[in-house]
XYZ file of C-alpha atoms in Angstrom:
311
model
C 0.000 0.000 0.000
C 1.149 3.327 -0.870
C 1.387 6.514 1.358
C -0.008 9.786 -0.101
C 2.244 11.710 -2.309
C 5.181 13.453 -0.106
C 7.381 16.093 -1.334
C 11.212 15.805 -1.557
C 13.796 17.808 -0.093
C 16.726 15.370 -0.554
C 19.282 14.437 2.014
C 19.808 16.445 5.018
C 23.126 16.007 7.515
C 22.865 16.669 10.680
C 24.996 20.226 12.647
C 27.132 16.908 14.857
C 28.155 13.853 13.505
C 25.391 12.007 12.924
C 22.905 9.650 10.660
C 20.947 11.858 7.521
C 17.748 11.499 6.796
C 15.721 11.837 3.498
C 13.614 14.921 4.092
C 9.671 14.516 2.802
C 6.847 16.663 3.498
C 3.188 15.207 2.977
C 0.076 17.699 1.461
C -0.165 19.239 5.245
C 3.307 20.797 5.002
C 4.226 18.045 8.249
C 7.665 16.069 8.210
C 7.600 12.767 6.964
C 11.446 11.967 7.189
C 13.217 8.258 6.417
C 15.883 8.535 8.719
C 18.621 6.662 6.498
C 20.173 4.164 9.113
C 22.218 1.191 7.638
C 19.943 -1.987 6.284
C 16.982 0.985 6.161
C 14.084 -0.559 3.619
C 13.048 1.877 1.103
C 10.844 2.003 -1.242
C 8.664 4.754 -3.367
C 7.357 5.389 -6.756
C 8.453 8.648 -8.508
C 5.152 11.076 -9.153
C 5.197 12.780 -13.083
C 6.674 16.410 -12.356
C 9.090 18.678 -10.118
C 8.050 21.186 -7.579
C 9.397 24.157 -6.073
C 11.000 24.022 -2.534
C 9.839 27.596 -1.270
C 12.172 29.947 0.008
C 13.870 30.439 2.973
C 13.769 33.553 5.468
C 16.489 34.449 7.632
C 16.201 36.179 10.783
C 20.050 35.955 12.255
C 22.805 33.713 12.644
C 20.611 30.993 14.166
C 17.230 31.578 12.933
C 15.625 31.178 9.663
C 12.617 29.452 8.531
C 11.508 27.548 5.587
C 8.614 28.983 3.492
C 6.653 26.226 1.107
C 6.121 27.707 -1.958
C 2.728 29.436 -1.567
C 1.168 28.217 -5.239
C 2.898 24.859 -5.259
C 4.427 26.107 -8.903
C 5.766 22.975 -11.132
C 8.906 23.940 -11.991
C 11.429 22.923 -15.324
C 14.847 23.243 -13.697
C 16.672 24.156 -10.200
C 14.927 23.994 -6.739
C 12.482 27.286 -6.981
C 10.139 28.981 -9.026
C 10.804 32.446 -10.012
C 9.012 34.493 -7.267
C 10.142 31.834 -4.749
C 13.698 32.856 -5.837
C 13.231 36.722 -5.711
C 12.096 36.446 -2.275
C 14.868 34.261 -0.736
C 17.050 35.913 1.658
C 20.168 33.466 1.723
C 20.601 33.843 -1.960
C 22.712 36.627 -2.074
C 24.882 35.058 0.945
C 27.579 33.960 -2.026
C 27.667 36.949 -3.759
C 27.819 39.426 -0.348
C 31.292 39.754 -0.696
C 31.329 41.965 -3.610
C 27.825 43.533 -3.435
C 27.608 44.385 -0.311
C 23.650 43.358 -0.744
C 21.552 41.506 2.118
C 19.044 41.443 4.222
C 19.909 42.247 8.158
C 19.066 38.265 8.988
C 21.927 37.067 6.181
C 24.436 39.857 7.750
C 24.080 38.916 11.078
C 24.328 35.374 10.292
C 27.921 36.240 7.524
C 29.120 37.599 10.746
C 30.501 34.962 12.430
C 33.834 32.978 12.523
C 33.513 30.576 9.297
C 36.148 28.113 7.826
C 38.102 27.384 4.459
C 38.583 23.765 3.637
C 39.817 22.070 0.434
C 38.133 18.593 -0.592
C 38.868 16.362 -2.796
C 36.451 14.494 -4.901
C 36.606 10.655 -6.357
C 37.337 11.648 -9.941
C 40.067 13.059 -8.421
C 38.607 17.255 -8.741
C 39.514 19.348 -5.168
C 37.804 22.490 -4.878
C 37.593 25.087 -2.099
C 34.379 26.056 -0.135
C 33.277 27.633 2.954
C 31.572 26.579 6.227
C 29.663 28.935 9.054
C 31.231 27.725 12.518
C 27.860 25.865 13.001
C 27.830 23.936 10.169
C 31.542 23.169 10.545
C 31.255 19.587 9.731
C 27.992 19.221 8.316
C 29.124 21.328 5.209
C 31.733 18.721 4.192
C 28.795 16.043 5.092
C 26.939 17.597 2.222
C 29.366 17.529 -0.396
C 30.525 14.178 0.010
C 33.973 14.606 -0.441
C 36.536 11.717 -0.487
C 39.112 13.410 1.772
C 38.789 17.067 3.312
C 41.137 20.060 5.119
C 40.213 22.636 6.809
C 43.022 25.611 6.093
C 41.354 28.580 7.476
C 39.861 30.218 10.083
C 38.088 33.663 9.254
C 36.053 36.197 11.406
C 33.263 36.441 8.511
C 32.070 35.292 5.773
C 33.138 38.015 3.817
C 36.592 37.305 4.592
C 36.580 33.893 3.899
C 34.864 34.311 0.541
C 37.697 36.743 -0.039
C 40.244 33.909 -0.007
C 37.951 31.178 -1.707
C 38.021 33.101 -4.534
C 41.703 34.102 -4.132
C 42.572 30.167 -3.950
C 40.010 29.861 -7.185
C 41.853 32.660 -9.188
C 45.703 31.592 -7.762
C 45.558 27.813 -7.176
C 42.982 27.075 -9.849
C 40.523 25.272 -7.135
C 36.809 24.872 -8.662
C 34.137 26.385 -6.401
C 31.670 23.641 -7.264
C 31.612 20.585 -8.483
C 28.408 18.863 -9.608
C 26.892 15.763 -8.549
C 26.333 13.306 -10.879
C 30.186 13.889 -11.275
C 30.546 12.929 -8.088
C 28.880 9.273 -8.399
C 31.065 8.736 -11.430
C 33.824 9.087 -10.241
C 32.674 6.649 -7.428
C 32.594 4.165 -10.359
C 35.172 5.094 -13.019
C 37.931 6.497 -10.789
C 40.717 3.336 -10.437
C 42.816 5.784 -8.040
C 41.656 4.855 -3.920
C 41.197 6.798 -1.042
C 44.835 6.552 0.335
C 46.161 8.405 -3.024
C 43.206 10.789 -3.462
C 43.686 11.724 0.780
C 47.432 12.371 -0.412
C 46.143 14.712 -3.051
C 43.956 16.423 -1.206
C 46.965 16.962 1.206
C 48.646 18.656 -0.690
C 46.590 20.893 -2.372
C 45.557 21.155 1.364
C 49.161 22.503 2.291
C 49.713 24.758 -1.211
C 46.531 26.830 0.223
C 48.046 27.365 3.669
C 51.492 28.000 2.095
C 49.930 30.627 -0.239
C 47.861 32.554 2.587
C 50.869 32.596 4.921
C 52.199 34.384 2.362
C 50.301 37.014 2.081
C 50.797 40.412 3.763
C 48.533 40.899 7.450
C 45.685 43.505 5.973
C 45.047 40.913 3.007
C 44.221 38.238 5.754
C 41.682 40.950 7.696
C 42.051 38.846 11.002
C 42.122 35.126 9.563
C 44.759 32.468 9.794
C 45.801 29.228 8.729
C 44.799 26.028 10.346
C 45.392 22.219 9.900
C 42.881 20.117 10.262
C 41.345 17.135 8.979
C 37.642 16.281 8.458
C 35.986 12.975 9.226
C 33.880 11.325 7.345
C 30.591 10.213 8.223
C 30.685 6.059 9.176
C 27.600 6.365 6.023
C 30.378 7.396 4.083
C 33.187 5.574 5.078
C 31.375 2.109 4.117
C 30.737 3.824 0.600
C 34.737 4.521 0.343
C 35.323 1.123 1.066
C 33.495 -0.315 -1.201
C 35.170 1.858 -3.580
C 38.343 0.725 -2.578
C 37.449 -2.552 -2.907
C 36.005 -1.954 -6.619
C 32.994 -3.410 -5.799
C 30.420 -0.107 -6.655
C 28.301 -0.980 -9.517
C 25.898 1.981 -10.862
C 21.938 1.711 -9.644
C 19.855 -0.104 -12.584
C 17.451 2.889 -13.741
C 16.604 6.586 -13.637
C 16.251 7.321 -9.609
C 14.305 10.428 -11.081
C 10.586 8.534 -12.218
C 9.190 5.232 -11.834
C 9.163 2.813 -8.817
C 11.947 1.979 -6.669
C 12.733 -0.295 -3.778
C 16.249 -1.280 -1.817
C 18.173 -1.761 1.152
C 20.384 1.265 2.041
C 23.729 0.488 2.823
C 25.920 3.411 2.854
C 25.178 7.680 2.224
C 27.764 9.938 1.390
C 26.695 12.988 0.540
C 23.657 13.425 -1.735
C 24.970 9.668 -3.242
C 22.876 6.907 -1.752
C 24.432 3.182 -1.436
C 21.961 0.770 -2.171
C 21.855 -3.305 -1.692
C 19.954 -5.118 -3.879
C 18.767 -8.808 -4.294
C 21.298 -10.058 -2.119
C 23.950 -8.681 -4.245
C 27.545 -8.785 -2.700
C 27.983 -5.612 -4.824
C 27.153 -1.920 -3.615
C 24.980 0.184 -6.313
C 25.080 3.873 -6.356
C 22.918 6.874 -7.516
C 22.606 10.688 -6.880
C 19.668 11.199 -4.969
C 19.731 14.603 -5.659
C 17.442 14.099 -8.755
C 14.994 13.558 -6.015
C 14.755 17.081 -4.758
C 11.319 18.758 -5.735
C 9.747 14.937 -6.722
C 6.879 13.437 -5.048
C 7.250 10.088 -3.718
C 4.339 7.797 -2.588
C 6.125 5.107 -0.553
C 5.364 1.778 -0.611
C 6.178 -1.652 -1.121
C 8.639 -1.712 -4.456
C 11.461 -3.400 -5.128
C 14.232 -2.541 -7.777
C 15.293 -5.961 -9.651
C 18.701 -6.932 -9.338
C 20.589 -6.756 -12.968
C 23.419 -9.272 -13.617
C 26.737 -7.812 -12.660
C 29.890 -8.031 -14.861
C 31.635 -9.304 -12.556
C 29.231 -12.573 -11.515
C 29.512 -13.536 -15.454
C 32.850 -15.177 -14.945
């Protein structure tokens, strides 16, 4: 039997160390979250469409609230319809730095220490992104990042934008990297964690040699740190099962249809999935899921032959 249809907001990480869940809102605007614990049964069908997520209000550093989109607009592309977008106040958080544009809630929260790390993806891409104190760790939880450094401290986020984009334009560090990337490189990548951690060391310790270089006023109160992330345990079974070449990609379009697994590992916005008593781990971005509506229920995804069983 099915549930009604609930609205997805993808994965969320929790602030502390901790197990994400798979964010759904029913017709009532209440929480309907999976929490995504190891062995967790899942199944759904995939409603025709995509909707907007609303738009966020901030108040200050440690307030904000979510607004569902008032007309519950279908939507082509991206997370938000059009006036949904105009009237979201963390939008111009990333752009602050050389506007000088926001709201009093998105200034008091840019006002506070945040961090600089450099991660390091499994195709082998670092880039360079920033972190409010709070969400410290749960940033890197996020991206899903083989191997992460934290190499700055700053008093704002206006300083530590000022040096992401100074790593971007010195370094050549990307500011993004997308996430279907992300799972391929989970499954085409031959290089393992141990050599990708040793890259992302490095690149890790050309960003702190470069901002110790640079003169006091440049820094405007930050400094270099050295400090490595930890990944969730979600993510460390995924990374072992990419060491041990045993990833194999998820049999069909996560996006429409119905679906039904075991999870076994999140890292991420990339789910781990068991199926049919596979011995090998199938991945997929379930970030195509953001803005679907799932009615859960009891559907299985059928197992497809894997190379590797053949022989």
């Amino acid at each position: 039997m099915e549930t009604r249809a609930l609205l997805c907001r993808g994965i969320r990480w929790p602030a502390a160390p901790g197990t994400p869940s798979l964010v759904l809102d029913d017709e009532n605007r209440h929480a309907r979250d999976v929490v995504l614990e190891p062995e967790t049964r899942l199944g759904f069908r995939v409603l025709p469409g995509r909707w907007c997520l609303g738009h966020q209000l901030i108040a200050d550093r440690t307030h904000r609230t979510l607004v569902p989109c008032p007309t519950g607009s279908l939507i082509a592309s991206g997370t938000q319809c059009a006036p949904c977008a105009a009237a979201d106040q963390s939008r111009p958080m990333h752009e602050f730095h050389r506007t000088g544009r926001a709201g009093p809630g998105l200034r008091d929260y840019l006002d506070q220490p945040h961090w600089l790390y450099v991660a390091t993806f499994a195709q082998g891409t670092t880039k360079v992104g920033t972190a409010a104190n709070p969400s410290k760790w749960r940033r890197l939880a996020e991206q899903g990042a083989i191997s992460a450094r934290y190499v700055a401290w700053c008093p704002d986020g206006v300083s530590v934008r000022d040096l992401e984009d100074l790593l971007t334009s010195e370094l050549g560090f990307t500011q993004q990297v997308r996430a279907n990337s992300k799972v391929r490189g989970l499954l085409e990548n031959h290089v393992g964690t141990v050599e990708l951690d040793a890259l992302n060391a490095s690149r890790a310790e050309a960003a702190r040699s470069l901002l110790a270089s640079l003169d006091p006023g440049t820094l405007a109160g930050s400094h270099t740190v050295e400090e490595t992330w930890t990944p969730p345990p979600q993510g460390q079974v995924l990374l072992a099962g990419f060491d041990a070449r045993r990833l194999q990609p998820y049999p069909g379009n996560l996006a429409e249809g119905p679906h039904g697994f075991c999870v076994a590992a999140v890292s991420g916005q990339v789910l781990g999935m068991e199926l049919g008593g596979q011995p090998e781990m199938f991945v997929a971005n379930a970030a195509v899921l953001k803005g679907r509506k799932l009615a859960l229920g009891e559907h299985a995804t059928q197992s497809p032959p894997v190379q590797g069983a053949l022989f």
